Short mmCIF file of C-alpha atoms in Angstrom, two decimals:
data_model
loop_
_atom_site.label_atom_id
_atom_site.label_comp_id
_atom_site.label_asym_id
_atom_site.label_seq_id
_atom_site.Cartn_x
_atom_site.Cartn_y
_atom_site.Cartn_z
CA MET A 149 3.69 -7.53 18.43
CA GLU A 150 4.24 -3.84 17.73
CA MET A 151 3.36 -1.51 20.58
CA LYS A 152 0.71 1.15 20.04
CA LYS A 153 1.88 4.55 18.88
CA ALA A 154 2.78 6.86 21.75
CA LYS A 155 0.61 9.98 21.85
CA SER A 156 1.16 11.87 25.09
CA GLN A 157 4.45 13.53 26.00
CA GLN A 158 4.88 11.09 28.89
CA GLN A 159 4.32 8.13 26.57
CA LYS A 160 6.89 9.52 24.13
CA LEU A 161 9.36 10.05 26.97
CA ASP A 162 8.76 6.51 28.21
CA ARG A 163 9.29 5.14 24.71
CA THR A 164 12.51 7.16 24.32
CA ASN A 165 13.81 5.89 27.65
CA SER A 166 12.92 2.28 26.78
CA ILE A 167 15.04 2.58 23.60
CA ILE A 168 17.97 4.06 25.53
CA ASP A 169 17.66 1.42 28.27
CA ALA A 170 17.62 -1.39 25.70
CA ALA A 171 20.65 0.09 23.94
CA GLU A 172 22.58 0.36 27.21
CA GLN A 173 21.85 -3.22 28.18
CA LEU A 174 23.04 -4.47 24.78
CA PHE A 175 26.13 -2.27 24.99
CA LYS A 176 27.02 -3.84 28.34
CA THR A 177 26.29 -7.37 27.09
CA ASN A 178 28.40 -6.79 23.97
CA LYS A 179 31.30 -5.55 26.12
CA GLY A 180 31.36 -2.06 24.67
CA GLU A 181 30.47 -2.87 21.08
CA LEU A 182 27.68 -0.83 19.50
CA PRO A 183 24.62 -2.95 18.66
CA SER A 184 22.59 -2.37 15.50
CA ALA A 185 19.32 -0.45 15.38
CA SER A 186 17.55 -3.76 14.68
CA GLN A 187 19.00 -5.32 17.82
CA ILE A 188 17.98 -2.30 19.87
CA ALA A 189 14.45 -2.40 18.45
CA THR A 190 14.09 -6.11 19.26
CA ALA A 191 15.36 -5.59 22.81
CA ALA A 192 12.93 -2.68 23.29
CA GLY A 193 10.03 -4.65 21.86
CA ILE A 194 9.35 -2.27 18.97
CA ALA A 195 9.79 -2.19 15.20
CA LYS A 196 13.06 -0.95 13.74
CA GLY A 197 11.20 1.91 12.05
CA THR A 198 9.92 3.10 15.42
CA VAL A 199 13.50 3.56 16.62
CA TYR A 200 14.08 6.04 13.81
CA ILE A 201 11.00 8.04 14.81
CA TYR A 202 12.81 8.94 18.02
CA PHE A 203 16.44 8.87 16.92
CA THR A 204 18.02 9.53 13.52
CA SER A 205 20.74 6.92 14.07
CA LYS A 206 22.09 4.44 16.58
CA GLU A 207 24.91 6.91 17.26
CA ALA A 208 22.33 9.46 18.38
CA ILE A 209 20.97 6.88 20.82
CA PHE A 210 24.36 6.31 22.38
CA LEU A 211 25.22 9.99 22.47
CA THR A 212 21.98 10.49 24.40
CA LEU A 213 23.01 7.65 26.70
CA LEU A 214 26.38 9.37 27.24
CA GLU A 215 24.54 12.59 28.05
CA ARG A 216 22.43 10.71 30.60
CA HIS A 217 25.54 9.33 32.31
CA ILE A 218 27.27 12.73 32.39
CA GLN A 219 24.15 14.18 34.00
CA LYS A 220 24.05 11.38 36.59
CA TRP A 221 27.79 11.83 37.25
CA LEU A 222 27.36 15.53 37.96
CA GLN A 223 24.32 14.88 40.14
CA ASP A 224 26.32 12.29 42.07
CA ILE A 225 29.09 14.83 42.71
CA ALA A 226 26.61 17.46 43.89
CA ARG A 227 24.89 15.02 46.24
CA LYS A 228 28.17 13.97 47.83
CA MET A 229 29.46 17.54 48.11
CA GLN A 230 26.31 18.56 49.96
CA GLN A 231 26.61 15.78 52.52
CA PHE A 232 29.41 17.51 54.41
CA GLU A 233 30.01 21.08 55.57
CA GLU A 234 33.65 21.05 54.47
CA ASN A 235 35.24 19.22 51.54
CA ASN A 236 38.98 19.17 50.85
CA LEU A 237 40.83 18.37 47.66
CA ASP A 238 41.01 14.64 48.41
CA ASP A 239 37.25 14.57 48.97
CA ILE A 240 36.57 16.32 45.67
CA CYS A 241 38.76 13.94 43.68
CA GLN A 242 37.11 10.96 45.34
CA PHE A 243 33.60 12.29 44.61
CA MET A 244 34.53 12.91 40.98
CA LEU A 245 35.92 9.43 40.37
CA GLU A 246 33.47 7.20 42.22
CA TYR A 247 30.75 7.29 39.55
CA TRP A 248 33.26 6.38 36.82
CA GLN A 249 34.33 3.37 38.88
CA GLN A 250 30.75 2.29 39.59
CA GLU A 251 29.40 2.93 36.06
CA PRO A 252 32.09 1.97 33.51
CA THR A 253 29.61 2.65 30.70
CA LEU A 254 30.41 6.36 31.08
CA GLY A 255 34.09 5.79 30.36
CA GLN A 256 33.40 3.36 27.54
CA LEU A 257 31.05 5.76 25.78
CA TYR A 258 33.27 8.78 26.32
CA ARG A 259 36.18 6.85 24.79
CA ILE A 260 34.32 6.44 21.48
CA SER A 261 32.33 9.70 21.48
CA ASP A 262 34.83 11.78 19.46
CA ALA A 263 35.53 9.23 16.75
CA MET A 264 32.41 7.08 16.50
CA LEU A 265 29.41 8.97 17.90
CA GLU A 266 29.63 12.75 17.44
CA PRO A 267 30.79 12.69 13.78
CA LYS A 268 27.79 10.53 12.81
CA VAL A 269 24.95 12.69 14.13
CA ASP A 270 23.55 15.74 12.36
CA ASP A 271 24.64 19.25 13.33
CA LYS A 272 21.38 20.10 15.09
CA PHE A 273 21.54 17.03 17.31
CA HIS A 274 25.23 17.59 18.06
CA PHE A 275 24.66 21.24 18.96
CA GLY A 276 21.83 20.25 21.30
CA PHE A 277 24.02 17.64 22.97
CA GLN A 278 26.86 20.12 23.54
CA THR A 279 24.49 22.85 24.78
CA ARG A 280 22.77 20.58 27.29
CA LYS A 281 26.14 19.32 28.54
CA VAL A 282 27.36 22.86 29.18
CA ASN A 283 24.11 23.70 30.98
CA GLU A 284 24.56 20.67 33.26
CA PHE A 285 27.97 22.00 34.29
CA LYS A 286 26.47 25.42 34.95
CA ARG A 287 23.92 23.86 37.29
CA LEU A 288 26.72 22.29 39.32
CA VAL A 289 28.69 25.54 39.75
CA PRO A 290 26.80 26.78 42.87
CA THR A 291 27.85 23.60 44.68
CA PHE A 292 31.48 24.70 44.45
CA LYS A 293 31.27 28.46 44.85
CA GLU A 294 31.49 28.28 48.66
CA LEU A 295 34.85 26.54 48.38
CA ASN A 296 36.41 29.75 47.12
CA PRO A 297 34.32 32.91 46.59
CA ASP A 298 37.20 34.47 44.62
CA VAL A 299 36.64 32.03 41.77
CA THR A 300 34.06 33.16 39.22
CA ALA A 301 31.22 31.01 37.92
CA LYS A 302 32.89 31.00 34.50
CA GLU A 303 36.13 29.69 36.03
CA TRP A 304 34.32 26.95 37.95
CA ASN A 305 32.52 25.93 34.78
CA ALA A 306 35.78 25.76 32.82
CA LEU A 307 37.43 23.74 35.59
CA LEU A 308 34.58 21.22 35.71
CA GLN A 309 34.67 20.73 31.94
CA ARG A 310 38.45 20.34 32.04
CA SER A 311 38.04 17.80 34.85
CA LEU A 312 35.77 15.72 32.63
CA ALA A 313 38.40 15.70 29.88
CA LEU A 314 41.19 14.80 32.33
CA ILE A 315 39.22 11.96 33.91
CA ALA A 316 38.37 10.64 30.44
CA THR A 317 42.08 10.70 29.55
CA ALA A 318 42.90 8.74 32.70
CA TRP A 319 40.17 6.25 31.83
CA VAL A 320 41.56 5.62 28.34
CA LEU A 321 45.14 5.24 29.59
CA SER A 322 44.15 2.92 32.43
CA LYS A 323 41.95 0.71 30.26
CA PRO A 324 43.68 0.26 26.88
CA HIS A 325 41.88 -1.72 24.17
CA SER A 326 44.83 -4.10 24.04
CA ASP A 327 47.32 -5.05 26.73
CA LEU A 328 49.96 -5.70 24.06
CA GLY A 329 52.73 -3.14 24.38
CA ALA A 330 50.59 -0.84 26.52
CA ASP A 331 51.44 0.38 30.00
CA LYS A 332 48.31 0.02 32.09
CA HIS A 333 47.88 2.81 34.63
CA ASP A 334 45.89 2.80 37.84
CA PHE A 335 42.79 4.86 37.04
CA THR A 336 42.33 6.45 40.47
CA LYS A 337 45.98 7.41 40.91
CA LEU A 338 46.36 8.76 37.38
CA ALA A 339 43.11 10.73 37.42
CA THR A 340 43.92 12.20 40.83
CA SER A 341 47.40 13.26 39.67
CA LEU A 342 45.90 14.96 36.60
CA LEU A 343 43.15 16.75 38.54
CA THR A 344 45.19 17.88 41.55
CA PRO A 345 47.26 20.75 40.03
CA PHE A 346 44.22 22.47 38.52
CA TRP A 347 42.05 22.08 41.61
CA GLU A 348 44.86 23.16 43.95
CA ALA A 349 45.37 26.33 41.92
CA THR A 350 41.64 27.09 41.92
CA LEU A 351 41.03 26.38 45.60
CA SER A 352 44.00 28.55 46.62
CA LYS A 353 43.22 31.44 44.26
CA VAL A 354 43.06 34.82 45.99
CA VAL A 355 41.95 38.00 44.26
CA THR A 356 43.82 41.03 45.62
CA LEU A 357 41.92 44.26 45.17
CA GLU A 358 44.11 47.26 44.46
CA LYS A 359 43.68 49.99 47.04
CA PRO A 360 42.42 53.28 45.58
CA LYS A 361 45.10 55.94 45.28
CA SER A 362 44.92 58.92 47.61
CA GLY A 363 44.54 62.42 46.23
CA TRP A 364 48.22 63.21 46.82
CA ARG A 365 49.39 60.02 45.08
CA LYS A 366 47.25 60.82 42.07
CA LEU A 367 48.76 64.31 41.84
CA LEU A 368 52.28 62.93 42.15
CA GLY A 369 51.57 60.22 39.60
CA ASN A 370 52.42 57.38 42.03
#
């Protein structure tokens, strides 16, 4: 039986989350294959038309699910960083990779986001997705600033976004669609090797301020 129409903002949020939850469960059951909107509606206990009230396509549902996992990943990093007074490079790499290992849905969705999800949502939805993702990275920046005060917020943000791309690359290479003719890499080792040079350079960065010239040096042009 069709559920009553959601009226309040909380009811609409609950309905949205129930659709995303149903889609995620089907995605896991189908071993990474995208279910249809009809399957998602059935699993959520609503009519197919109701799904399209909240999302313009099934790809929009899964892009929202990807956004949810990226948000949880960043929150997981922040929580672990704040547990200890000092965190070294090994700690940071470990914190960044643990969620990917525990929640493989993140890697599976990120693998198909460029080719199957983002091209099939409208520009407005895609812009909102990208904007919210950038804002999530910005919220994480203060967690890292104490590691090296010489690194600007913009640089931390760029490093975090690059880290996401590098980890995703390691995920794809370590979990190929087919084992035929493919060299399977160890995810943790490969991701760590990709992250390390960029994080080492950032953590060791030192900004040297040029001393002001004395009056005599200015006159002499030195």
